[in-house]
JSON list of C-alpha atoms in Angstrom, two decimals:
[
{"chain": "A", "resi": 268, "resn": "SER", "atom": "CA", "xyz": [92.93, 123.80, 83.83]},
{"chain": "A", "resi": 269, "resn": "GLN", "atom": "CA", "xyz": [92.77, 120.47, 85.58]},
{"chain": "A", "resi": 270, "resn": "GLN", "atom": "CA", "xyz": [90.46, 117.85, 84.22]},
{"chain": "A", "resi": 271, "resn": "GLY", "atom": "CA", "xyz": [89.58, 114.85, 86.23]},
{"chain": "A", "resi": 272, "resn": "GLU", "atom": "CA", "xyz": [88.22, 115.29, 89.70]},
{"chain": "A", "resi": 273, "resn": "GLU", "atom": "CA", "xyz": [88.33, 112.23, 91.90]},
{"chain": "A", "resi": 274, "resn": "ASP", "atom": "CA", "xyz": [85.67, 111.50, 94.46]},
{"chain": "A", "resi": 275, "resn": "PRO", "atom": "CA", "xyz": [85.91, 110.65, 97.34]},
{"chain": "A", "resi": 276, "resn": "GLN", "atom": "CA", "xyz": [89.12, 112.45, 98.16]},
{"chain": "A", "resi": 277, "resn": "ALA", "atom": "CA", "xyz": [90.13, 110.08, 100.93]},
{"chain": "A", "resi": 278, "resn": "LEU", "atom": "CA", "xyz": [89.10, 106.54, 101.69]},
{"chain": "A", "resi": 279, "resn": "SER", "atom": "CA", "xyz": [89.97, 104.27, 104.58]},
{"chain": "A", "resi": 280, "resn": "ILE", "atom": "CA", "xyz": [89.05, 100.61, 104.37]},
{"chain": "A", "resi": 281, "resn": "GLN", "atom": "CA", "xyz": [89.86, 97.27, 105.95]},
{"chain": "A", "resi": 282, "resn": "GLU", "atom": "CA", "xyz": [92.07, 94.79, 104.16]},
{"chain": "A", "resi": 283, "resn": "GLY", "atom": "CA", "xyz": [89.98, 92.50, 102.00]},
{"chain": "A", "resi": 284, "resn": "GLU", "atom": "CA", "xyz": [87.29, 95.07, 101.31]},
{"chain": "A", "resi": 285, "resn": "ASN", "atom": "CA", "xyz": [86.72, 96.66, 97.94]},
{"chain": "A", "resi": 286, "resn": "ALA", "atom": "CA", "xyz": [87.66, 100.27, 97.25]},
{"chain": "A", "resi": 287, "resn": "THR", "atom": "CA", "xyz": [85.82, 102.37, 94.70]},
{"chain": "A", "resi": 288, "resn": "MET", "atom": "CA", "xyz": [86.87, 105.76, 93.43]},
{"chain": "A", "resi": 289, "resn": "ASN", "atom": "CA", "xyz": [85.15, 107.98, 90.94]},
{"chain": "A", "resi": 290, "resn": "CYS", "atom": "CA", "xyz": [86.45, 110.55, 88.53]},
{"chain": "A", "resi": 291, "resn": "SER", "atom": "CA", "xyz": [84.54, 113.18, 86.59]},
{"chain": "A", "resi": 292, "resn": "TYR", "atom": "CA", "xyz": [85.73, 115.31, 83.72]},
{"chain": "A", "resi": 293, "resn": "LYS", "atom": "CA", "xyz": [84.40, 118.14, 81.64]},
{"chain": "A", "resi": 294, "resn": "THR", "atom": "CA", "xyz": [85.32, 117.78, 77.98]},
{"chain": "A", "resi": 295, "resn": "SER", "atom": "CA", "xyz": [85.39, 114.99, 75.42]},
{"chain": "A", "resi": 296, "resn": "ILE", "atom": "CA", "xyz": [88.33, 112.69, 75.84]},
{"chain": "A", "resi": 297, "resn": "ASN", "atom": "CA", "xyz": [90.43, 110.31, 73.82]},
{"chain": "A", "resi": 298, "resn": "ASN", "atom": "CA", "xyz": [91.22, 108.13, 76.78]},
{"chain": "A", "resi": 299, "resn": "LEU", "atom": "CA", "xyz": [91.24, 108.14, 80.55]},
{"chain": "A", "resi": 300, "resn": "GLN", "atom": "CA", "xyz": [94.04, 106.71, 82.62]},
{"chain": "A", "resi": 301, "resn": "TRP", "atom": "CA", "xyz": [94.46, 105.78, 86.25]},
{"chain": "A", "resi": 302, "resn": "TYR", "atom": "CA", "xyz": [97.75, 106.09, 88.09]},
{"chain": "A", "resi": 303, "resn": "ARG", "atom": "CA", "xyz": [98.92, 105.12, 91.55]},
{"chain": "A", "resi": 304, "resn": "GLN", "atom": "CA", "xyz": [101.41, 107.04, 93.63]},
{"chain": "A", "resi": 305, "resn": "ASN", "atom": "CA", "xyz": [102.95, 105.54, 96.72]},
{"chain": "A", "resi": 306, "resn": "SER", "atom": "CA", "xyz": [104.21, 107.95, 99.33]},
{"chain": "A", "resi": 307, "resn": "GLY", "atom": "CA", "xyz": [107.43, 109.59, 98.21]},
{"chain": "A", "resi": 308, "resn": "ARG", "atom": "CA", "xyz": [107.45, 107.89, 94.82]},
{"chain": "A", "resi": 309, "resn": "GLY", "atom": "CA", "xyz": [106.57, 108.66, 91.23]},
{"chain": "A", "resi": 310, "resn": "LEU", "atom": "CA", "xyz": [103.30, 107.85, 89.55]},
{"chain": "A", "resi": 311, "resn": "VAL", "atom": "CA", "xyz": [102.79, 104.39, 88.17]},
{"chain": "A", "resi": 312, "resn": "HIS", "atom": "CA", "xyz": [100.38, 103.71, 85.37]},
{"chain": "A", "resi": 313, "resn": "LEU", "atom": "CA", "xyz": [97.61, 101.26, 86.26]},
{"chain": "A", "resi": 314, "resn": "ILE", "atom": "CA", "xyz": [95.19, 101.14, 83.38]},
{"chain": "A", "resi": 315, "resn": "LEU", "atom": "CA", "xyz": [94.09, 103.03, 80.28]},
{"chain": "A", "resi": 316, "resn": "ILE", "atom": "CA", "xyz": [90.54, 102.98, 78.99]},
{"chain": "A", "resi": 317, "resn": "ARG", "atom": "CA", "xyz": [89.71, 104.45, 75.60]},
{"chain": "A", "resi": 318, "resn": "SER", "atom": "CA", "xyz": [86.66, 106.53, 74.88]},
{"chain": "A", "resi": 319, "resn": "ASN", "atom": "CA", "xyz": [85.02, 103.71, 72.93]},
{"chain": "A", "resi": 320, "resn": "GLU", "atom": "CA", "xyz": [85.44, 101.25, 75.80]},
{"chain": "A", "resi": 321, "resn": "ARG", "atom": "CA", "xyz": [83.06, 100.90, 78.71]},
{"chain": "A", "resi": 322, "resn": "GLU", "atom": "CA", "xyz": [84.87, 98.56, 81.03]},
{"chain": "A", "resi": 323, "resn": "LYS", "atom": "CA", "xyz": [88.35, 97.20, 81.46]},
{"chain": "A", "resi": 324, "resn": "HIS", "atom": "CA", "xyz": [89.97, 94.80, 83.87]},
{"chain": "A", "resi": 325, "resn": "SER", "atom": "CA", "xyz": [93.52, 94.34, 85.00]},
{"chain": "A", "resi": 326, "resn": "GLY", "atom": "CA", "xyz": [94.11, 91.89, 87.82]},
{"chain": "A", "resi": 327, "resn": "ARG", "atom": "CA", "xyz": [92.18, 93.17, 90.84]},
{"chain": "A", "resi": 328, "resn": "LEU", "atom": "CA", "xyz": [91.40, 96.44, 89.10]},
{"chain": "A", "resi": 329, "resn": "ARG", "atom": "CA", "xyz": [88.22, 97.21, 87.26]},
{"chain": "A", "resi": 330, "resn": "VAL", "atom": "CA", "xyz": [87.68, 100.50, 85.46]},
{"chain": "A", "resi": 331, "resn": "THR", "atom": "CA", "xyz": [84.46, 101.73, 83.94]},
{"chain": "A", "resi": 332, "resn": "LEU", "atom": "CA", "xyz": [83.91, 104.68, 81.69]},
{"chain": "A", "resi": 333, "resn": "ASP", "atom": "CA", "xyz": [80.63, 106.45, 81.06]},
{"chain": "A", "resi": 334, "resn": "THR", "atom": "CA", "xyz": [81.20, 109.08, 78.40]},
{"chain": "A", "resi": 335, "resn": "SER", "atom": "CA", "xyz": [77.60, 110.27, 78.56]},
{"chain": "A", "resi": 336, "resn": "LYS", "atom": "CA", "xyz": [78.10, 111.19, 82.20]},
{"chain": "A", "resi": 337, "resn": "LYS", "atom": "CA", "xyz": [81.74, 112.11, 81.72]},
{"chain": "A", "resi": 338, "resn": "SER", "atom": "CA", "xyz": [82.76, 109.91, 84.56]},
{"chain": "A", "resi": 339, "resn": "SER", "atom": "CA", "xyz": [84.92, 106.91, 85.36]},
{"chain": "A", "resi": 340, "resn": "SER", "atom": "CA", "xyz": [85.29, 104.62, 88.31]},
{"chain": "A", "resi": 341, "resn": "LEU", "atom": "CA", "xyz": [88.17, 102.55, 89.60]},
{"chain": "A", "resi": 342, "resn": "LEU", "atom": "CA", "xyz": [87.40, 99.49, 91.68]},
{"chain": "A", "resi": 343, "resn": "ILE", "atom": "CA", "xyz": [90.09, 97.67, 93.61]},
{"chain": "A", "resi": 344, "resn": "THR", "atom": "CA", "xyz": [88.83, 94.32, 94.76]},
{"chain": "A", "resi": 345, "resn": "ALA", "atom": "CA", "xyz": [90.08, 92.42, 97.81]},
{"chain": "A", "resi": 346, "resn": "SER", "atom": "CA", "xyz": [92.28, 95.30, 98.87]},
{"chain": "A", "resi": 347, "resn": "ARG", "atom": "CA", "xyz": [95.66, 94.75, 100.46]},
{"chain": "A", "resi": 348, "resn": "ALA", "atom": "CA", "xyz": [97.79, 96.92, 102.71]},
{"chain": "A", "resi": 349, "resn": "ALA", "atom": "CA", "xyz": [100.12, 97.41, 99.75]},
{"chain": "A", "resi": 350, "resn": "ASP", "atom": "CA", "xyz": [97.29, 99.17, 97.90]},
{"chain": "A", "resi": 351, "resn": "THR", "atom": "CA", "xyz": [97.66, 102.10, 100.30]},
{"chain": "A", "resi": 352, "resn": "ALA", "atom": "CA", "xyz": [98.49, 104.97, 97.96]},
{"chain": "A", "resi": 353, "resn": "SER", "atom": "CA", "xyz": [97.09, 107.98, 96.16]},
{"chain": "A", "resi": 354, "resn": "TYR", "atom": "CA", "xyz": [95.18, 107.25, 92.98]},
{"chain": "A", "resi": 355, "resn": "PHE", "atom": "CA", "xyz": [94.91, 109.75, 90.17]},
{"chain": "A", "resi": 356, "resn": "CYS", "atom": "CA", "xyz": [92.76, 109.83, 87.12]},
{"chain": "A", "resi": 357, "resn": "ALA", "atom": "CA", "xyz": [94.08, 111.60, 84.07]},
{"chain": "A", "resi": 358, "resn": "THR", "atom": "CA", "xyz": [92.38, 112.52, 80.84]},
{"chain": "A", "resi": 359, "resn": "ALA", "atom": "CA", "xyz": [93.79, 112.80, 77.34]},
{"chain": "A", "resi": 360, "resn": "ILE", "atom": "CA", "xyz": [91.85, 115.08, 75.05]},
{"chain": "A", "resi": 361, "resn": "TYR", "atom": "CA", "xyz": [91.58, 114.57, 71.31]},
{"chain": "A", "resi": 362, "resn": "GLY", "atom": "CA", "xyz": [94.26, 116.37, 69.39]},
{"chain": "A", "resi": 363, "resn": "ASN", "atom": "CA", "xyz": [96.06, 117.39, 72.54]},
{"chain": "A", "resi": 364, "resn": "ASN", "atom": "CA", "xyz": [99.04, 115.63, 73.99]},
{"chain": "A", "resi": 365, "resn": "ARG", "atom": "CA", "xyz": [98.51, 117.07, 77.42]},
{"chain": "A", "resi": 366, "resn": "LEU", "atom": "CA", "xyz": [97.49, 114.56, 80.06]},
{"chain": "A", "resi": 367, "resn": "ALA", "atom": "CA", "xyz": [95.48, 116.42, 82.71]},
{"chain": "A", "resi": 368, "resn": "PHE", "atom": "CA", "xyz": [95.51, 114.95, 86.19]},
{"chain": "A", "resi": 369, "resn": "GLY", "atom": "CA", "xyz": [92.96, 115.19, 88.95]},
{"chain": "A", "resi": 370, "resn": "LYS", "atom": "CA", "xyz": [93.86, 116.08, 92.52]},
{"chain": "A", "resi": 371, "resn": "GLY", "atom": "CA", "xyz": [94.20, 112.49, 93.62]},
{"chain": "A", "resi": 372, "resn": "ASN", "atom": "CA", "xyz": [92.35, 110.18, 95.93]},
{"chain": "A", "resi": 373, "resn": "GLN", "atom": "CA", "xyz": [94.14, 108.88, 99.01]},
{"chain": "A", "resi": 374, "resn": "VAL", "atom": "CA", "xyz": [93.34, 105.29, 99.93]},
{"chain": "A", "resi": 375, "resn": "VAL", "atom": "CA", "xyz": [94.43, 103.74, 103.20]},
{"chain": "A", "resi": 376, "resn": "VAL", "atom": "CA", "xyz": [94.03, 99.99, 103.59]},
{"chain": "A", "resi": 377, "resn": "ILE", "atom": "CA", "xyz": [94.13, 98.93, 107.21]},
{"chain": "A", "resi": 378, "resn": "PRO", "atom": "CA", "xyz": [95.67, 95.49, 107.80]},
{"chain": "B", "resi": 160, "resn": "ASP", "atom": "CA", "xyz": [114.49, 98.89, 81.14]},
{"chain": "B", "resi": 161, "resn": "ALA", "atom": "CA", "xyz": [115.86, 101.35, 83.69]},
{"chain": "B", "resi": 162, "resn": "GLY", "atom": "CA", "xyz": [112.83, 103.60, 83.54]},
{"chain": "B", "resi": 163, "resn": "VAL", "atom": "CA", "xyz": [112.88, 107.39, 83.64]},
{"chain": "B", "resi": 164, "resn": "ILE", "atom": "CA", "xyz": [115.85, 108.55, 85.67]},
{"chain": "B", "resi": 165, "resn": "GLN", "atom": "CA", "xyz": [115.86, 111.86, 87.48]},
{"chain": "B", "resi": 166, "resn": "SER", "atom": "CA", "xyz": [118.51, 113.65, 89.44]},
{"chain": "B", "resi": 167, "resn": "PRO", "atom": "CA", "xyz": [118.93, 114.92, 92.01]},
{"chain": "B", "resi": 168, "resn": "ARG", "atom": "CA", "xyz": [116.31, 113.09, 94.06]},
{"chain": "B", "resi": 169, "resn": "HIS", "atom": "CA", "xyz": [116.41, 115.72, 96.77]},
{"chain": "B", "resi": 170, "resn": "GLU", "atom": "CA", "xyz": [117.73, 119.24, 96.74]},
{"chain": "B", "resi": 171, "resn": "VAL", "atom": "CA", "xyz": [117.68, 121.98, 99.32]},
{"chain": "B", "resi": 172, "resn": "THR", "atom": "CA", "xyz": [118.82, 125.35, 98.11]},
{"chain": "B", "resi": 173, "resn": "GLU", "atom": "CA", "xyz": [118.74, 128.95, 99.19]},
{"chain": "B", "resi": 174, "resn": "MET", "atom": "CA", "xyz": [116.48, 131.50, 97.62]},
{"chain": "B", "resi": 175, "resn": "GLY", "atom": "CA", "xyz": [118.13, 133.15, 94.65]},
{"chain": "B", "resi": 176, "resn": "GLN", "atom": "CA", "xyz": [120.26, 130.17, 93.73]},
{"chain": "B", "resi": 177, "resn": "GLU", "atom": "CA", "xyz": [120.06, 128.42, 90.39]},
{"chain": "B", "resi": 178, "resn": "VAL", "atom": "CA", "xyz": [118.57, 124.94, 90.38]},
{"chain": "B", "resi": 179, "resn": "THR", "atom": "CA", "xyz": [119.04, 122.42, 87.58]},
{"chain": "B", "resi": 180, "resn": "LEU", "atom": "CA", "xyz": [117.00, 119.24, 87.48]},
{"chain": "B", "resi": 181, "resn": "ARG", "atom": "CA", "xyz": [117.97, 116.48, 85.10]},
{"chain": "B", "resi": 182, "resn": "CYS", "atom": "CA", "xyz": [116.11, 113.73, 83.35]},
{"chain": "B", "resi": 183, "resn": "LYS", "atom": "CA", "xyz": [116.95, 110.72, 81.23]},
{"chain": "B", "resi": 184, "resn": "PRO", "atom": "CA", "xyz": [113.83, 109.37, 79.52]},
{"chain": "B", "resi": 185, "resn": "ILE", "atom": "CA", "xyz": [113.23, 105.75, 78.62]},
{"chain": "B", "resi": 186, "resn": "SER", "atom": "CA", "xyz": [115.25, 104.82, 75.56]},
{"chain": "B", "resi": 187, "resn": "GLY", "atom": "CA", "xyz": [113.16, 105.03, 72.40]},
{"chain": "B", "resi": 188, "resn": "HIS", "atom": "CA", "xyz": [110.52, 107.31, 73.85]},
{"chain": "B", "resi": 189, "resn": "ASP", "atom": "CA", "xyz": [109.88, 110.39, 71.77]},
{"chain": "B", "resi": 190, "resn": "TYR", "atom": "CA", "xyz": [107.79, 112.42, 74.21]},
{"chain": "B", "resi": 191, "resn": "LEU", "atom": "CA", "xyz": [109.16, 113.96, 77.37]},
{"chain": "B", "resi": 192, "resn": "PHE", "atom": "CA", "xyz": [107.14, 115.82, 79.99]},
{"chain": "B", "resi": 193, "resn": "TRP", "atom": "CA", "xyz": [108.00, 117.91, 83.02]},
{"chain": "B", "resi": 194, "resn": "TYR", "atom": "CA", "xyz": [105.36, 118.03, 85.76]},
{"chain": "B", "resi": 195, "resn": "ARG", "atom": "CA", "xyz": [105.30, 119.81, 89.08]},
{"chain": "B", "resi": 196, "resn": "GLN", "atom": "CA", "xyz": [103.38, 118.47, 92.09]},
{"chain": "B", "resi": 197, "resn": "THR", "atom": "CA", "xyz": [102.34, 120.48, 95.11]},
{"chain": "B", "resi": 198, "resn": "MET", "atom": "CA", "xyz": [99.71, 119.93, 97.75]},
{"chain": "B", "resi": 199, "resn": "MET", "atom": "CA", "xyz": [97.85, 123.05, 96.72]},
{"chain": "B", "resi": 200, "resn": "ARG", "atom": "CA", "xyz": [97.84, 122.68, 92.95]},
{"chain": "B", "resi": 201, "resn": "GLY", "atom": "CA", "xyz": [98.29, 118.97, 92.41]},
{"chain": "B", "resi": 202, "resn": "LEU", "atom": "CA", "xyz": [100.08, 117.82, 89.28]},
{"chain": "B", "resi": 203, "resn": "GLU", "atom": "CA", "xyz": [100.72, 120.52, 86.73]},
{"chain": "B", "resi": 204, "resn": "LEU", "atom": "CA", "xyz": [102.23, 120.03, 83.30]},
{"chain": "B", "resi": 205, "resn": "LEU", "atom": "CA", "xyz": [105.01, 122.55, 82.85]},
{"chain": "B", "resi": 206, "resn": "ILE", "atom": "CA", "xyz": [106.31, 121.71, 79.38]},
{"chain": "B", "resi": 207, "resn": "TYR", "atom": "CA", "xyz": [106.56, 118.81, 76.98]},
{"chain": "B", "resi": 208, "resn": "PHE", "atom": "CA", "xyz": [108.85, 117.90, 74.12]},
{"chain": "B", "resi": 209, "resn": "ASN", "atom": "CA", "xyz": [108.34, 115.74, 71.06]},
{"chain": "B", "resi": 210, "resn": "ASN", "atom": "CA", "xyz": [111.47, 114.51, 69.32]},
{"chain": "B", "resi": 211, "resn": "ASN", "atom": "CA", "xyz": [113.52, 116.96, 71.41]},
{"chain": "B", "resi": 212, "resn": "VAL", "atom": "CA", "xyz": [111.46, 119.95, 70.28]},
{"chain": "B", "resi": 213, "resn": "PRO", "atom": "CA", "xyz": [109.44, 121.93, 72.86]},
{"chain": "B", "resi": 214, "resn": "ILE", "atom": "CA", "xyz": [105.80, 121.68, 71.85]},
{"chain": "B", "resi": 215, "resn": "ASP", "atom": "CA", "xyz": [103.88, 123.31, 74.67]},
{"chain": "B", "resi": 216, "resn": "ASP", "atom": "CA", "xyz": [105.46, 125.39, 77.41]},
{"chain": "B", "resi": 217, "resn": "SER", "atom": "CA", "xyz": [102.28, 127.16, 78.46]},
{"chain": "B", "resi": 218, "resn": "GLY", "atom": "CA", "xyz": [102.53, 125.63, 81.90]},
{"chain": "B", "resi": 219, "resn": "MET", "atom": "CA", "xyz": [105.91, 127.13, 82.69]},
{"chain": "B", "resi": 220, "resn": "PRO", "atom": "CA", "xyz": [105.10, 129.52, 85.51]},
{"chain": "B", "resi": 221, "resn": "GLU", "atom": "CA", "xyz": [107.42, 132.38, 84.61]},
{"chain": "B", "resi": 222, "resn": "ASP", "atom": "CA", "xyz": [110.62, 133.36, 82.90]},
{"chain": "B", "resi": 223, "resn": "ARG", "atom": "CA", "xyz": [112.62, 132.04, 85.79]},
{"chain": "B", "resi": 224, "resn": "PHE", "atom": "CA", "xyz": [111.86, 128.55, 84.50]},
{"chain": "B", "resi": 225, "resn": "SER", "atom": "CA", "xyz": [113.48, 127.12, 81.40]},
{"chain": "B", "resi": 226, "resn": "ALA", "atom": "CA", "xyz": [113.74, 123.64, 79.94]},
{"chain": "B", "resi": 227, "resn": "LYS", "atom": "CA", "xyz": [115.97, 122.13, 77.31]},
{"chain": "B", "resi": 228, "resn": "MET", "atom": "CA", "xyz": [116.31, 118.82, 75.56]},
{"chain": "B", "resi": 229, "resn": "PRO", "atom": "CA", "xyz": [119.60, 118.79, 73.69]},
{"chain": "B", "resi": 230, "resn": "ASN", "atom": "CA", "xyz": [119.21, 115.16, 72.63]},
{"chain": "B", "resi": 231, "resn": "ALA", "atom": "CA", "xyz": [116.84, 112.25, 72.88]},
{"chain": "B", "resi": 232, "resn": "SER", "atom": "CA", "xyz": [118.31, 110.95, 76.10]},
{"chain": "B", "resi": 233, "resn": "PHE", "atom": "CA", "xyz": [118.62, 114.05, 78.23]},
{"chain": "B", "resi": 234, "resn": "SER", "atom": "CA", "xyz": [116.58, 116.99, 79.41]},
{"chain": "B", "resi": 235, "resn": "THR", "atom": "CA", "xyz": [117.01, 119.71, 82.02]},
{"chain": "B", "resi": 236, "resn": "LEU", "atom": "CA", "xyz": [114.65, 121.96, 83.89]},
{"chain": "B", "resi": 237, "resn": "LYS", "atom": "CA", "xyz": [116.30, 125.06, 85.26]},
{"chain": "B", "resi": 238, "resn": "ILE", "atom": "CA", "xyz": [115.02, 127.58, 87.77]},
{"chain": "B", "resi": 239, "resn": "GLN", "atom": "CA", "xyz": [116.96, 130.79, 88.05]},
{"chain": "B", "resi": 240, "resn": "PRO", "atom": "CA", "xyz": [116.64, 132.47, 90.46]},
{"chain": "B", "resi": 241, "resn": "SER", "atom": "CA", "xyz": [114.80, 130.06, 92.73]},
{"chain": "B", "resi": 242, "resn": "GLU", "atom": "CA", "xyz": [112.15, 131.20, 95.19]},
{"chain": "B", "resi": 243, "resn": "PRO", "atom": "CA", "xyz": [110.55, 129.46, 98.19]},
{"chain": "B", "resi": 244, "resn": "ARG", "atom": "CA", "xyz": [107.28, 129.07, 96.27]},
{"chain": "B", "resi": 245, "resn": "ASP", "atom": "CA", "xyz": [109.12, 126.85, 93.79]},
{"chain": "B", "resi": 246, "resn": "SER", "atom": "CA", "xyz": [109.38, 124.18, 96.47]},
{"chain": "B", "resi": 247, "resn": "ALA", "atom": "CA", "xyz": [107.67, 121.13, 95.04]},
{"chain": "B", "resi": 248, "resn": "VAL", "atom": "CA", "xyz": [108.27, 117.72, 93.56]},
{"chain": "B", "resi": 249, "resn": "TYR", "atom": "CA", "xyz": [109.27, 117.91, 89.92]},
{"chain": "B", "resi": 250, "resn": "PHE", "atom": "CA", "xyz": [108.54, 114.87, 87.82]},
{"chain": "B", "resi": 251, "resn": "CYS", "atom": "CA", "xyz": [109.91, 113.98, 84.44]},
{"chain": "B", "resi": 252, "resn": "ALA", "atom": "CA", "xyz": [107.93, 111.52, 82.35]},
{"chain": "B", "resi": 253, "resn": "SER", "atom": "CA", "xyz": [108.22, 110.01, 78.91]},
{"chain": "B", "resi": 254, "resn": "SER", "atom": "CA", "xyz": [106.08, 108.14, 76.41]},
{"chain": "B", "resi": 255, "resn": "PHE", "atom": "CA", "xyz": [106.26, 106.68, 72.96]},
{"chain": "B", "resi": 256, "resn": "GLY", "atom": "CA", "xyz": [104.33, 107.12, 69.77]},
{"chain": "B", "resi": 257, "resn": "ARG", "atom": "CA", "xyz": [101.14, 109.08, 70.03]},
{"chain": "B", "resi": 258, "resn": "GLY", "atom": "CA", "xyz": [101.95, 110.38, 73.46]},
{"chain": "B", "resi": 259, "resn": "PRO", "atom": "CA", "xyz": [99.23, 110.55, 76.10]},
{"chain": "B", "resi": 260, "resn": "SER", "atom": "CA", "xyz": [96.53, 110.70, 73.48]},
{"chain": "B", "resi": 261, "resn": "GLY", "atom": "CA", "xyz": [97.19, 107.09, 72.70]},
{"chain": "B", "resi": 262, "resn": "ASN", "atom": "CA", "xyz": [99.63, 105.70, 75.19]},
{"chain": "B", "resi": 263, "resn": "THR", "atom": "CA", "xyz": [100.56, 105.70, 78.81]},
{"chain": "B", "resi": 264, "resn": "ILE", "atom": "CA", "xyz": [103.33, 107.85, 80.16]},
{"chain": "B", "resi": 265, "resn": "TYR", "atom": "CA", "xyz": [106.06, 106.65, 82.48]},
{"chain": "B", "resi": 266, "resn": "PHE", "atom": "CA", "xyz": [107.16, 108.76, 85.40]},
{"chain": "B", "resi": 267, "resn": "GLY", "atom": "CA", "xyz": [110.47, 109.11, 87.13]},
{"chain": "B", "resi": 268, "resn": "GLU", "atom": "CA", "xyz": [110.74, 109.06, 90.92]},
{"chain": "B", "resi": 269, "resn": "GLY", "atom": "CA", "xyz": [110.78, 112.85, 91.09]},
{"chain": "B", "resi": 270, "resn": "SER", "atom": "CA", "xyz": [113.14, 115.54, 92.27]},
{"chain": "B", "resi": 271, "resn": "TRP", "atom": "CA", "xyz": [112.11, 116.92, 95.66]},
{"chain": "B", "resi": 272, "resn": "LEU", "atom": "CA", "xyz": [113.06, 120.58, 95.73]},
{"chain": "B", "resi": 273, "resn": "THR", "atom": "CA", "xyz": [113.06, 122.76, 98.83]},
{"chain": "B", "resi": 274, "resn": "VAL", "atom": "CA", "xyz": [113.96, 126.43, 98.50]},
{"chain": "B", "resi": 275, "resn": "VAL", "atom": "CA", "xyz": [114.65, 128.14, 101.81]}
]
């Protein structure tokens, strides 16, 4: 079954604004990863946060992880038109090499 | 690095025909994954290999689907016979070391399959 449910499912923002997406999951995880998919392309890894980490930054990306609430958030600051894409969270469960993806969250950044 | 290479990028085939999708993982990676993406079901893991050995094929939808990895640099996903409901984007991905439990996975650009 799929783990990782992103919320909101679709987001439309103006260039320069921040975009926040949330992801919830059901079971204990080893790590949680965020991926981006541009239209017609493969998924590109953005950031990995381990279960013992609470926050991680990478450029304009900020990811938080709350294992008590089984949730994560992805913040894109100062969004650009090039950030228009679908964003997926994916969870890796202890002892299991399956990476379970959520349904994706479509973000449109309007120039 | 060239990344994960998939072929063909696009394929249109008639129902009942055999379809073979190919994948070359990133050199040195010891895990290889086949995913399928559809609007309805999202991304589904079909099968994954570790050191060329199939580890988990529980996601393979039915006997019409088969996957092989004859060596560390090549894998195939075969559908025989194909059906319209197999229309989807098929992604190959690879990773190194502890696999997704510890590392990121790298995706190819996908093979867009349409069965008419």
